[in-house]
Coordinates of C-alpha atoms in Angstrom, one line a residue:
Chain A
M1 CA -4.7 -64.7 -38.6
K2 CA -5.8 -62.9 -35.4
T3 CA -8.3 -65.3 -33.5
L4 CA -10.4 -64.4 -30.7
V5 CA -12.1 -66.9 -28.4
L6 CA -15.0 -64.9 -26.7
G7 CA -17.0 -66.4 -23.6
L8 CA -20.4 -64.8 -23.2
G9 CA -22.6 -65.2 -20.1
N10 CA -22.7 -64.7 -16.5
T11 CA -20.7 -66.6 -14.3
I12 CA -22.8 -66.1 -11.2
L13 CA -25.9 -67.1 -12.6
S14 CA -25.8 -70.9 -12.8
D15 CA -25.6 -72.4 -16.3
D16 CA -25.7 -68.7 -17.8
G17 CA -21.9 -68.9 -17.3
V18 CA -21.2 -71.8 -19.4
G19 CA -19.6 -70.0 -22.2
I20 CA -17.0 -68.4 -19.9
H21 CA -16.2 -71.5 -18.1
I22 CA -15.2 -73.1 -21.4
A23 CA -13.6 -69.9 -22.6
R24 CA -11.4 -70.0 -19.4
R25 CA -10.3 -73.8 -20.0
I26 CA -9.3 -73.0 -23.6
K27 CA -7.1 -70.3 -22.1
E28 CA -5.5 -72.7 -19.6
K29 CA -4.7 -75.2 -22.2
L30 CA -3.6 -72.5 -24.9
P31 CA -2.2 -69.6 -22.8
G32 CA -1.0 -67.8 -26.1
I33 CA -4.7 -67.3 -27.8
D34 CA -6.7 -64.4 -27.2
V35 CA -9.6 -65.0 -24.7
I36 CA -12.1 -62.4 -23.7
E37 CA -15.2 -63.1 -21.5
A38 CA -18.2 -60.8 -21.5
S39 CA -21.5 -60.5 -20.0
A40 CA -22.8 -58.2 -22.5
A41 CA -25.4 -58.2 -25.5
G42 CA -25.8 -56.6 -28.9
F43 CA -23.6 -53.8 -29.7
R44 CA -21.3 -54.1 -26.7
V45 CA -20.3 -57.5 -27.9
V46 CA -19.5 -56.2 -31.2
D47 CA -17.2 -53.7 -29.6
E48 CA -14.8 -56.4 -28.6
I49 CA -14.5 -58.3 -31.3
I50 CA -13.2 -55.4 -33.7
G51 CA -9.8 -56.1 -35.1
Y52 CA -9.8 -59.8 -35.3
D53 CA -9.9 -61.9 -38.4
K54 CA -11.6 -65.0 -36.8
L55 CA -13.9 -65.5 -34.0
I56 CA -14.9 -68.5 -31.9
L57 CA -18.0 -67.4 -29.9
I58 CA -19.2 -69.7 -26.8
D59 CA -22.3 -69.1 -25.6
S60 CA -25.7 -70.6 -23.8
I61 CA -28.8 -71.5 -25.9
R62 CA -32.2 -72.6 -25.1
T63 CA -34.2 -74.1 -27.8
K64 CA -37.6 -75.6 -27.8
N65 CA -37.7 -79.1 -26.2
G66 CA -33.4 -78.8 -26.1
Q67 CA -31.8 -81.2 -23.7
P68 CA -29.7 -79.3 -21.1
G69 CA -26.1 -80.2 -21.8
T70 CA -26.6 -80.7 -25.6
Y71 CA -24.3 -78.6 -27.7
Y72 CA -24.2 -77.4 -31.2
K73 CA -21.9 -75.3 -33.6
L74 CA -23.7 -72.7 -35.4
G75 CA -23.1 -70.4 -38.3
I76 CA -23.7 -66.3 -38.3
E77 CA -26.9 -67.1 -39.9
E78 CA -28.2 -68.8 -36.8
F79 CA -27.4 -65.8 -34.8
K80 CA -30.6 -64.6 -33.5
T81 CA -31.3 -67.8 -31.6
T82 CA -28.6 -67.6 -29.0
L83 CA -29.3 -66.1 -25.5
H84 CA -26.9 -62.7 -25.3
H85 CA -27.1 -61.3 -29.0
S86 CA -29.5 -58.9 -28.2
S87 CA -31.7 -57.1 -25.5
P88 CA -34.6 -55.1 -25.0
H89 CA -32.9 -52.0 -25.1
D90 CA -30.2 -52.8 -27.4
M91 CA -30.0 -54.3 -31.2
N92 CA -28.9 -57.7 -32.0
M93 CA -25.8 -58.4 -32.7
F94 CA -26.5 -59.2 -36.3
D95 CA -27.4 -55.9 -37.0
A96 CA -24.7 -54.3 -35.1
L97 CA -22.2 -56.5 -37.6
E98 CA -24.3 -55.2 -40.5
L99 CA -23.8 -51.6 -39.1
M100 CA -20.1 -51.7 -38.5
K101 CA -19.5 -53.5 -41.9
K102 CA -21.2 -50.4 -43.3
H103 CA -18.5 -48.3 -41.6
N104 CA -15.5 -50.2 -42.9
A105 CA -14.6 -52.0 -39.3
H106 CA -12.3 -54.6 -39.2
L107 CA -14.4 -57.6 -38.2
P108 CA -14.0 -61.1 -38.2
K109 CA -14.3 -62.6 -41.8
E110 CA -15.0 -66.1 -40.0
I111 CA -17.4 -66.7 -37.1
I112 CA -17.9 -70.0 -35.5
I113 CA -20.2 -70.2 -32.6
Y114 CA -20.6 -73.3 -30.1
A115 CA -23.7 -73.0 -27.9
I116 CA -24.7 -75.3 -25.0
E117 CA -28.4 -76.0 -23.9
V118 CA -28.9 -74.7 -20.4
E119 CA -31.1 -75.8 -17.8
N120 CA -31.1 -73.1 -15.1
T121 CA -30.2 -69.5 -15.8
F122 CA -32.6 -67.8 -13.1
T123 CA -30.7 -68.6 -9.7
F124 CA -27.4 -67.1 -8.5
S125 CA -24.7 -69.5 -8.4
E126 CA -21.0 -70.1 -9.3
Q127 CA -22.0 -73.7 -10.4
C128 CA -23.5 -75.0 -13.4
T129 CA -26.4 -77.5 -13.3
E130 CA -25.0 -81.1 -13.2
R131 CA -26.0 -82.1 -17.0
V132 CA -24.4 -78.6 -18.2
E133 CA -21.3 -79.3 -15.9
R134 CA -20.8 -82.4 -17.5
A135 CA -20.7 -80.9 -21.1
I136 CA -18.0 -78.3 -20.4
P137 CA -15.0 -80.9 -20.6
E138 CA -16.5 -82.5 -23.7
L139 CA -17.3 -79.2 -25.5
T140 CA -13.8 -77.8 -24.5
A141 CA -12.0 -80.8 -26.0
L142 CA -14.2 -80.7 -29.4
I143 CA -13.2 -76.6 -29.8
L144 CA -9.6 -77.4 -28.9
K145 CA -9.5 -80.2 -31.5
E146 CA -11.7 -78.8 -34.1
Q147 CA -10.3 -74.9 -33.9
F148 CA -6.9 -75.5 -32.8
R149 CA -5.7 -78.8 -33.5
H150 CA -5.1 -79.6 -30.0
D151 CA -5.6 -82.9 -29.0
K152 CA -4.2 -83.4 -25.2
I153 CA -7.0 -82.6 -22.6
Chain B
M1 CA -64.0 -63.1 -17.6
G2 CA -62.8 -60.6 -20.4
T3 CA -60.4 -61.7 -23.1
K4 CA -56.4 -61.5 -22.3
V5 CA -53.9 -59.9 -24.8
T6 CA -50.6 -61.2 -24.1
I7 CA -47.3 -59.4 -25.4
D8 CA -44.4 -61.6 -24.9
P9 CA -41.1 -59.4 -25.6
I10 CA -38.7 -62.0 -24.5
T11 CA -40.1 -65.6 -25.8
R12 CA -36.7 -67.3 -26.3
L13 CA -36.1 -67.1 -22.9
E14 CA -39.2 -68.9 -21.6
G15 CA -41.2 -67.0 -19.4
H16 CA -38.7 -64.1 -19.1
G17 CA -41.1 -61.1 -19.3
K18 CA -44.2 -60.4 -21.1
I19 CA -47.0 -57.4 -21.2
E20 CA -50.5 -58.7 -20.2
I21 CA -53.0 -56.8 -21.6
F22 CA -56.9 -57.6 -20.1
L23 CA -59.8 -56.7 -22.1
D24 CA -63.4 -56.5 -20.5
D25 CA -66.4 -58.3 -21.9
S26 CA -67.0 -55.5 -24.2
G27 CA -63.4 -56.0 -25.8
N28 CA -62.0 -52.7 -24.6
V29 CA -58.8 -52.5 -22.4
E30 CA -59.6 -53.0 -18.9
N31 CA -55.6 -53.0 -17.9
A32 CA -52.3 -53.6 -18.6
Y33 CA -49.3 -55.1 -16.7
L34 CA -45.8 -55.9 -17.2
Q35 CA -44.7 -59.5 -16.0
I36 CA -41.1 -60.2 -14.9
P37 CA -40.2 -63.7 -13.8
E38 CA -37.9 -63.6 -10.8
L39 CA -34.3 -64.5 -10.2
R40 CA -33.6 -66.2 -7.1
G41 CA -31.0 -66.2 -4.5
F42 CA -28.9 -62.9 -5.2
E43 CA -28.9 -62.1 -1.4
Q44 CA -27.6 -65.5 -0.6
F45 CA -25.1 -65.3 -3.2
C46 CA -23.7 -62.3 -1.4
V47 CA -24.0 -63.1 2.1
D48 CA -20.8 -64.1 4.1
R49 CA -18.3 -62.7 1.3
P50 CA -16.3 -59.5 1.8
V51 CA -18.0 -56.3 1.1
E52 CA -15.4 -55.0 -0.9
E53 CA -16.0 -57.7 -3.6
L54 CA -19.6 -56.3 -4.1
P55 CA -18.3 -53.5 -6.5
R56 CA -16.8 -56.4 -8.6
I57 CA -19.9 -58.9 -8.1
T58 CA -22.6 -56.3 -8.6
P59 CA -21.9 -55.1 -12.0
R60 CA -22.5 -58.9 -13.3
I61 CA -26.0 -58.7 -12.5
C62 CA -26.4 -56.6 -15.7
G63 CA -24.7 -56.6 -18.9
V64 CA -25.8 -53.5 -20.0
C65 CA -25.1 -51.2 -17.2
P66 CA -22.5 -52.6 -15.2
M67 CA -20.7 -49.3 -14.6
A68 CA -23.9 -48.0 -12.8
H69 CA -23.9 -51.0 -10.5
H70 CA -20.0 -50.6 -9.8
M71 CA -20.5 -47.1 -9.1
A72 CA -23.3 -47.3 -6.5
S73 CA -22.0 -50.2 -5.2
T74 CA -18.4 -48.8 -4.6
K75 CA -20.5 -45.6 -3.0
T76 CA -22.1 -48.1 -0.5
V77 CA -19.2 -49.7 0.6
D78 CA -17.6 -46.0 1.3
A79 CA -20.7 -46.0 3.4
V80 CA -20.2 -49.1 5.2
Y81 CA -16.8 -48.3 6.0
N82 CA -18.0 -44.7 6.9
V83 CA -14.9 -43.2 4.7
Q84 CA -15.2 -40.3 2.0
P85 CA -13.4 -40.6 -1.1
T86 CA -10.7 -37.8 -1.6
E87 CA -11.6 -34.9 -3.8
T88 CA -9.3 -36.1 -6.6
A89 CA -11.1 -39.6 -6.2
K90 CA -14.5 -37.8 -6.1
K91 CA -13.7 -36.2 -9.4
L92 CA -12.3 -39.3 -11.3
R93 CA -15.4 -41.2 -10.4
Q94 CA -17.4 -38.8 -11.8
L95 CA -15.4 -38.5 -15.0
V96 CA -15.9 -42.1 -15.3
Y97 CA -19.4 -42.1 -14.7
D98 CA -20.3 -39.3 -16.8
S99 CA -18.5 -40.7 -19.6
Y100 CA -20.6 -43.8 -19.3
I101 CA -23.8 -41.9 -19.2
F102 CA -22.8 -39.8 -22.4
E103 CA -22.0 -43.4 -24.2
D104 CA -25.1 -45.0 -22.9
H105 CA -27.5 -42.2 -24.0
M106 CA -26.1 -41.7 -27.4
L107 CA -26.5 -45.4 -28.0
H108 CA -30.1 -45.3 -26.9
F109 CA -31.0 -42.3 -28.9
F110 CA -29.2 -43.3 -32.2
F111 CA -29.5 -47.1 -32.5
L112 CA -31.7 -48.3 -30.0
G113 CA -34.9 -45.3 -29.9
G114 CA -33.8 -44.1 -33.3
P115 CA -35.9 -46.7 -34.9
D116 CA -38.7 -45.1 -33.1
F117 CA -37.7 -41.7 -33.5
V118 CA -35.5 -41.0 -36.4
V119 CA -37.4 -43.2 -38.9
T120 CA -40.8 -42.2 -39.1
P121 CA -43.1 -44.1 -36.5
S122 CA -45.2 -45.3 -39.5
A123 CA -42.5 -46.8 -41.3
P124 CA -42.4 -50.3 -42.6
K125 CA -41.1 -52.6 -40.1
K126 CA -38.2 -53.3 -42.3
E127 CA -37.0 -50.1 -42.2
R128 CA -37.6 -49.7 -38.3
N129 CA -33.8 -50.4 -37.4
I130 CA -30.7 -49.2 -37.1
L131 CA -30.1 -49.6 -41.0
G132 CA -32.9 -47.6 -41.5
V133 CA -31.7 -44.9 -39.1
I134 CA -28.4 -44.7 -40.8
A135 CA -30.3 -44.5 -44.0
K136 CA -32.2 -41.2 -42.7
V137 CA -29.3 -39.5 -40.9
G138 CA -26.5 -40.4 -43.2
L139 CA -23.4 -42.8 -43.1
E140 CA -21.0 -39.8 -41.8
I141 CA -23.1 -39.3 -38.5
G142 CA -23.3 -43.2 -38.1
T143 CA -19.5 -43.1 -38.2
R144 CA -19.4 -40.2 -35.8
V145 CA -21.4 -42.2 -33.2
I146 CA -19.0 -44.9 -33.5
K147 CA -15.8 -43.2 -33.1
T148 CA -17.0 -40.9 -30.3
R149 CA -18.5 -43.7 -28.4
R150 CA -15.4 -45.4 -28.8
E151 CA -13.0 -42.8 -27.7
I152 CA -15.1 -42.2 -25.0
R153 CA -15.1 -45.7 -23.8
N154 CA -11.4 -45.3 -23.8
I155 CA -11.6 -43.0 -20.6
V156 CA -13.6 -45.5 -19.0
T157 CA -11.6 -48.7 -19.9
Y158 CA -8.2 -46.4 -18.8
L159 CA -9.7 -45.4 -15.5
S160 CA -11.5 -48.5 -14.7
G161 CA -10.0 -51.6 -16.4
R162 CA -12.2 -53.6 -18.8
I163 CA -15.5 -51.4 -19.4
I164 CA -17.7 -54.3 -18.8
H165 CA -16.3 -55.6 -15.4
P166 CA -14.9 -52.4 -13.9
V167 CA -12.8 -52.7 -11.2
G168 CA -11.7 -48.8 -10.5
G169 CA -13.9 -48.0 -7.1
L170 CA -12.3 -48.9 -4.1
P171 CA -13.6 -47.7 -0.6
G172 CA -12.4 -44.4 0.0
G173 CA -11.1 -43.6 -3.5
V174 CA -10.2 -45.3 -6.7
S175 CA -7.6 -47.5 -8.0
K176 CA -6.0 -45.5 -10.7
G177 CA -5.0 -41.9 -11.3
L178 CA -4.5 -39.6 -14.3
T179 CA -1.2 -38.5 -15.9
E180 CA -0.9 -35.2 -17.3
E181 CA -0.6 -36.6 -20.8
K182 CA -3.8 -38.4 -20.5
R183 CA -5.8 -35.6 -19.0
Q184 CA -4.6 -33.8 -22.4
E185 CA -5.7 -36.6 -24.7
F186 CA -9.0 -37.1 -22.9
L187 CA -9.6 -33.5 -23.0
K188 CA -9.6 -33.2 -26.8
I189 CA -11.8 -36.5 -26.9
A190 CA -14.6 -34.6 -24.1
I191 CA -14.3 -31.3 -26.2
D192 CA -14.9 -33.4 -29.4
A193 CA -17.9 -35.4 -27.7
R194 CA -19.3 -32.2 -26.3
E195 CA -19.6 -30.9 -30.3
F196 CA -21.2 -34.1 -31.0
A197 CA -24.0 -33.9 -28.5
Q198 CA -24.6 -30.5 -29.6
E199 CA -25.1 -31.9 -33.5
S200 CA -27.2 -34.7 -32.2
I201 CA -29.6 -32.1 -30.6
E202 CA -29.7 -30.2 -33.9
I203 CA -30.4 -33.7 -35.8
F204 CA -33.4 -34.2 -33.2
N205 CA -34.6 -30.8 -33.7
N206 CA -34.5 -31.6 -37.5
I207 CA -35.9 -34.7 -37.7
V208 CA -37.8 -35.2 -34.9
L209 CA -39.4 -31.6 -34.2
G210 CA -39.3 -30.9 -37.4
N211 CA -42.1 -33.7 -38.3
N212 CA -45.6 -32.7 -37.1
A213 CA -46.6 -36.3 -36.9
Y214 CA -43.7 -36.7 -33.9
V215 CA -44.8 -33.7 -32.3
D216 CA -48.4 -34.7 -32.3
L217 CA -47.2 -37.8 -30.7
I218 CA -44.9 -36.3 -28.2
V219 CA -47.6 -34.0 -26.9
G220 CA -50.7 -36.2 -27.5
D221 CA -52.3 -37.6 -24.6
I222 CA -51.8 -41.5 -25.5
Y223 CA -48.2 -40.8 -24.1
K224 CA -48.8 -38.4 -21.2
H225 CA -49.0 -39.4 -17.5
K226 CA -49.3 -37.0 -14.5
T227 CA -47.0 -38.7 -12.0
Y228 CA -44.5 -37.8 -9.4
Y229 CA -40.7 -37.8 -10.2
M230 CA -37.8 -38.7 -8.5
G231 CA -34.0 -38.1 -9.1
L232 CA -30.8 -36.8 -7.8
V233 CA -30.1 -33.2 -7.4
D234 CA -26.9 -31.3 -6.1
E235 CA -26.9 -28.6 -3.4
N236 CA -28.3 -26.2 -5.9
N237 CA -31.2 -28.4 -7.1
K238 CA -29.4 -29.3 -10.4
V239 CA -29.2 -32.4 -12.1
N240 CA -26.5 -34.8 -10.9
F241 CA -25.6 -38.5 -11.5
Y242 CA -23.2 -39.2 -9.0
D243 CA -24.3 -37.4 -5.8
G244 CA -26.6 -35.3 -3.7
K245 CA -30.0 -35.6 -2.6
V246 CA -33.0 -37.4 -3.9
R247 CA -35.5 -34.7 -4.6
V248 CA -39.1 -35.6 -5.3
V249 CA -41.7 -33.4 -6.9
D250 CA -45.4 -33.8 -7.4
P251 CA -47.3 -33.8 -10.3
D252 CA -47.8 -30.0 -10.5
G253 CA -43.7 -29.7 -10.3
K254 CA -43.8 -28.9 -6.3
E255 CA -41.2 -30.3 -4.1
F256 CA -42.7 -33.1 -2.3
V257 CA -39.6 -34.5 -0.3
K258 CA -36.0 -34.3 -0.5
F259 CA -34.0 -36.9 1.4
G260 CA -30.5 -38.6 1.8
A261 CA -29.4 -41.9 0.6
E262 CA -29.9 -43.2 4.1
D263 CA -33.5 -42.4 4.6
Y264 CA -34.8 -44.2 1.3
L265 CA -36.7 -46.9 3.4
K266 CA -39.0 -44.2 5.0
Q267 CA -39.8 -42.6 1.6
I268 CA -40.0 -45.6 -0.9
A269 CA -41.9 -48.8 -0.5
E270 CA -42.6 -51.7 -2.9
H271 CA -45.7 -52.9 -3.7
V272 CA -45.9 -56.6 -4.8
E273 CA -48.6 -58.0 -7.0
P274 CA -49.6 -62.0 -7.1
W275 CA -49.1 -61.8 -11.3
S276 CA -45.3 -60.6 -11.3
Y277 CA -42.2 -61.0 -9.6
M278 CA -41.2 -57.5 -10.3
K279 CA -41.9 -55.1 -7.6
F280 CA -43.6 -51.9 -7.7
P281 CA -42.2 -49.0 -5.8
F282 CA -44.2 -46.3 -4.6
L283 CA -44.1 -43.2 -2.1
K284 CA -44.8 -44.5 1.3
S285 CA -46.3 -41.2 2.2
I286 CA -48.8 -41.3 -0.4
G287 CA -49.3 -44.9 -0.5
W288 CA -50.2 -47.8 -3.1
K289 CA -53.4 -46.6 -4.8
G290 CA -53.2 -49.1 -7.7
F291 CA -52.0 -48.5 -11.2
K292 CA -53.4 -44.7 -11.2
E293 CA -51.8 -41.8 -12.2
G294 CA -52.1 -38.1 -10.1
K295 CA -51.4 -36.8 -7.2
E296 CA -53.4 -39.2 -5.2
S297 CA -51.4 -42.0 -6.3
G298 CA -47.8 -42.8 -4.7
I299 CA -46.5 -44.0 -8.4
F300 CA -43.6 -41.8 -9.3
R301 CA -41.1 -42.0 -12.4
V302 CA -37.4 -41.9 -12.6
A303 CA -34.6 -41.5 -15.4
P304 CA -33.9 -38.5 -17.7
L305 CA -37.2 -36.9 -18.1
A306 CA -38.0 -37.3 -14.3
R307 CA -34.4 -35.9 -13.4
L308 CA -35.0 -32.9 -15.6
N309 CA -38.4 -32.5 -13.7
V310 CA -37.0 -32.7 -10.3
S311 CA -34.3 -30.2 -10.9
D312 CA -34.3 -26.5 -11.1
G313 CA -31.7 -26.5 -13.8
M314 CA -28.6 -28.1 -15.4
A315 CA -25.2 -27.2 -13.9
T316 CA -23.8 -26.5 -17.3
P317 CA -24.5 -23.9 -20.0
L318 CA -25.2 -25.3 -23.0
A319 CA -27.3 -28.0 -21.5
Q320 CA -29.1 -25.3 -19.5
E321 CA -30.0 -23.5 -22.7
E322 CA -31.6 -26.9 -24.1
Y323 CA -33.4 -27.4 -20.7
E324 CA -35.0 -24.3 -21.3
R325 CA -35.9 -24.7 -24.8
M326 CA -37.4 -28.0 -24.0
Y327 CA -39.7 -26.7 -21.2
E328 CA -40.7 -24.0 -23.3
T329 CA -41.9 -26.2 -26.3
L330 CA -43.5 -28.6 -24.0
G331 CA -45.5 -25.8 -22.2
G332 CA -43.7 -25.7 -18.8
K333 CA -42.7 -28.0 -15.9
P334 CA -42.9 -30.7 -15.4
A335 CA -43.3 -32.5 -18.6
H336 CA -45.5 -35.3 -18.4
N337 CA -44.9 -36.6 -22.1
T338 CA -43.1 -39.9 -21.8
L339 CA -41.7 -39.7 -25.2
A340 CA -40.1 -36.4 -24.1
F341 CA -37.5 -39.0 -22.2
H342 CA -35.8 -39.3 -25.5
W343 CA -35.3 -35.4 -25.5
A344 CA -34.1 -35.2 -22.0
R345 CA -31.8 -38.2 -22.6
L346 CA -29.9 -35.9 -25.2
I347 CA -30.0 -33.1 -23.0
E348 CA -28.4 -35.1 -20.4
A349 CA -25.8 -36.5 -22.8
L350 CA -24.9 -32.8 -23.5
Y351 CA -24.5 -31.9 -19.7
A352 CA -22.4 -35.1 -19.4
S353 CA -19.9 -33.9 -22.1
E354 CA -19.7 -30.2 -20.8
H355 CA -19.0 -31.9 -17.1
I356 CA -16.4 -34.2 -18.5
V357 CA -14.6 -31.2 -20.2
E358 CA -14.9 -29.1 -16.8
L359 CA -13.5 -32.1 -14.9
L360 CA -10.5 -32.4 -17.5
E361 CA -10.0 -29.0 -17.8
D362 CA -9.1 -28.9 -14.1
K363 CA -5.4 -29.8 -13.6
T364 CA -5.8 -31.0 -10.1
I365 CA -7.6 -34.0 -11.4
T366 CA -3.9 -35.5 -12.0
S367 CA -3.5 -35.4 -8.2
P368 CA -2.1 -38.4 -6.8
D369 CA -4.4 -38.3 -3.8
I370 CA -6.7 -40.8 -4.9
R371 CA -7.7 -42.7 -1.9
N372 CA -8.5 -42.4 1.9
I373 CA -7.7 -45.6 3.5
P374 CA -10.7 -46.8 5.5
T375 CA -10.2 -47.2 9.3
E376 CA -13.4 -47.7 10.9
T377 CA -15.1 -51.0 11.7
P378 CA -17.6 -51.6 8.7
T379 CA -21.6 -51.6 9.7
E380 CA -24.2 -50.8 7.2
G381 CA -24.5 -48.4 4.5
V382 CA -26.8 -46.9 1.3
G383 CA -25.4 -45.7 -1.8
I384 CA -27.6 -44.0 -4.2
I385 CA -26.6 -43.2 -8.0
E386 CA -28.7 -42.1 -10.9
A387 CA -28.0 -44.7 -13.4
A388 CA -28.8 -44.0 -17.2
R389 CA -32.1 -45.9 -16.7
G390 CA -33.1 -43.8 -13.4
T391 CA -32.4 -43.8 -9.6
L392 CA -30.6 -46.8 -8.5
I393 CA -30.4 -47.8 -4.9
H394 CA -27.7 -50.2 -3.0
H395 CA -27.9 -51.1 0.6
Y396 CA -25.8 -53.5 2.5
K397 CA -25.2 -54.6 5.9
T398 CA -22.3 -56.5 7.3
D399 CA -20.7 -57.9 10.3
E400 CA -17.4 -56.3 12.4
Q401 CA -15.3 -58.5 9.9
G402 CA -16.9 -56.8 6.9
M403 CA -18.6 -59.7 5.8
V404 CA -22.0 -59.2 4.2
K405 CA -25.1 -59.9 5.9
A406 CA -28.0 -58.1 4.2
V407 CA -28.3 -56.9 0.6
N408 CA -31.1 -54.7 -0.8
L409 CA -31.4 -53.2 -4.3
I410 CA -33.8 -51.0 -6.1
V411 CA -32.8 -51.0 -9.4
A412 CA -33.6 -48.3 -11.9
T413 CA -36.0 -50.1 -14.5
V414 CA -38.1 -51.2 -11.3
G415 CA -38.2 -47.4 -10.4
N416 CA -40.5 -47.2 -13.6
S417 CA -42.4 -50.4 -13.5
A418 CA -45.5 -49.3 -12.2
A419 CA -45.5 -46.2 -14.8
M420 CA -44.4 -48.7 -17.6
S421 CA -47.5 -50.7 -17.1
L422 CA -49.3 -47.2 -16.8
S423 CA -47.8 -46.3 -20.3
I424 CA -48.5 -49.8 -21.9
A425 CA -52.2 -49.4 -20.7
K426 CA -52.8 -46.1 -22.2
A427 CA -51.0 -46.8 -25.5
A428 CA -53.3 -50.3 -25.6
K429 CA -56.7 -48.3 -24.5
A430 CA -56.1 -46.1 -27.3
L431 CA -55.4 -48.8 -29.9
I432 CA -57.9 -51.5 -28.9
K433 CA -61.5 -50.9 -29.5
N434 CA -64.3 -53.2 -29.3
G435 CA -62.1 -56.3 -29.4
K436 CA -60.4 -55.0 -32.8
V437 CA -56.6 -54.9 -32.3
D438 CA -55.0 -52.1 -34.2
D439 CA -52.3 -53.0 -36.2
G440 CA -50.3 -50.0 -35.0
L441 CA -50.5 -51.7 -31.5
L442 CA -47.3 -53.5 -31.5
N443 CA -45.3 -50.1 -32.6
M444 CA -47.1 -48.0 -30.2
V445 CA -46.8 -50.2 -27.3
E446 CA -43.3 -50.7 -28.0
M447 CA -42.8 -46.9 -28.2
A448 CA -44.1 -46.4 -24.9
F449 CA -42.2 -49.1 -23.3
R450 CA -38.9 -47.9 -25.5
A451 CA -39.2 -44.6 -24.1
Y452 CA -38.2 -45.5 -20.6
D453 CA -35.2 -47.6 -22.1
P454 CA -36.0 -50.5 -19.8
C455 CA -33.6 -52.7 -18.7
M456 CA -35.0 -56.2 -17.9
A457 CA -31.7 -57.6 -17.4
C458 CA -31.4 -55.1 -14.1
A459 CA -35.2 -55.6 -13.3
T460 CA -35.0 -59.6 -13.0
H461 CA -31.3 -59.4 -11.9
S462 CA -30.7 -61.3 -15.0
L463 CA -28.8 -60.8 -18.4
P464 CA -30.8 -59.8 -21.5
G465 CA -31.9 -62.1 -24.1
S466 CA -33.5 -61.5 -27.6
T467 CA -36.5 -59.2 -27.9
P468 CA -39.1 -60.6 -30.2
L469 CA -42.6 -59.0 -29.4
I470 CA -45.5 -61.1 -29.4
I471 CA -49.1 -60.1 -29.2
N472 CA -51.5 -62.8 -28.6
V473 CA -55.2 -62.0 -28.6
H474 CA -57.0 -64.2 -26.4
D475 CA -60.9 -64.8 -26.6
K476 CA -63.0 -65.4 -23.4
D477 CA -62.3 -68.9 -23.3
N478 CA -58.7 -68.0 -23.5
S479 CA -57.9 -69.4 -26.9
I480 CA -55.4 -67.5 -29.2
V481 CA -57.5 -65.8 -32.0
E482 CA -54.9 -63.5 -33.4
T483 CA -51.0 -63.3 -33.0
I484 CA -48.7 -60.3 -34.2
R485 CA -45.1 -60.8 -33.8
R486 CA -41.9 -58.8 -34.8
D487 CA -38.6 -60.6 -34.3

């Protein structure tokens, strides 16, 4: 089974880059797996995942009253709640996936989303805020363990 | 104090951008504005980095049009080092850039603007999406869009590395050339893309122009503004995305000014409002006269229709034919019809595909002479390019070591910020009467907004979020009395 780890976000916009930071750590631990990082949305994200059987997507999220650094494991049905899946001039990722399915594209049958609550996505910086920074090794370890049965951090 | 109607397009990113509509005491629209919060610290982020890193950093500003920033930045770094790319490098840059424009415009027409245009304007909400578009145009066309985009994107990927984070541009040239084998392969793709661009215009003719309801909207007053227009033109005043001079025409279509990149600060100033972090560019010599259209107001528009309005035509034959037909249908030049941005976008896509074919038919494009090595001490430079969404300006200053000391960007969506507010106000005025908010407001305002293909990611220097549209109708005490929402 062909698996892709996709880190979404922007590494120069503080916490926005958290998904990519985690994806990079996973790649360090497991150099053999496919990892892509993307600062993109909607249709442009779907372009990246064609041809894979399983997708592990890591992204930032902001929910009402959510505490920065908290992380969640989500299913495809909750797609619309994360930050990067659609944009003002783009379709959301869910619609893009539906469209590609209609055209018989080889899309992942299994999609797992890990999302971290973020605090600051408005300031240009390569550093995440403290609480988000602390969550990075924790969530990296969790994903390695849950998805790759890899316990050594 | 009157009533306030709020349309919040990106509520999940708190405070990330919204449309404010202010009503007067009798419940009619007084004005409407687009509000964007600020992203902080881009200049500080860039300062003291080597300037040649900016073509790799600036594409990260925006997840939607990284190529536009990459190319604008590459051209700016050329200017900073006072080095010109070789002829072959210029051709390769244009090949990549036209491919980006083609791919972006086609995506917008079919999948993003399509729900407004291909599905009828009054279609139920559940059909106003991409699946509704496919139901209308047929699965085969959908497959064609996906296939053509993928193939054209392969050209960009080959020459620029990853499409999302391009690395092809270097001061004085490009990092990778084209082999004869690849030239032949890409030429086939380009010929196919050109054919598809023509078919897409046919689809527009049949579905949009063949429907009186659409034609009425396009030519109707709700979506019309008499403004100045701005765009790059070549030495023959033909549309050019990559290079040339910036030409501005007045609302009567007469050339107002033509200037080179280095003079942008003499021609463009930015108005600031206390209620928005987004700036409102205007023509300096006319001045800021408020959110007003007409010759007396310095507001201008950029992007596809503006580019066609400032030009004397298209540099390729098929696009020129369509250019003439569009102006004939719309009653002459300049066309002030905001919804004609969609039409102009298709004509530009056709031009881009024809130009890609021309570039690839030229065997000299495979020359290995792809870079002039910079030899001068870096100082300051301005680079201007036409992004899919309008004129994009980068301006850098460095010290003698080439370390960045100052950065200024005027991004494409911001170029249309004042005009977008005008358009939203006009649509709102037509649909809100005596405090009664028409149910069609959401669709109509969205259509005004979407014709410009605005990129909040760029405008705020942020990445895009999701886009539910919310209209909150506030009474005089500022309490919400009605909410309309589309997710």
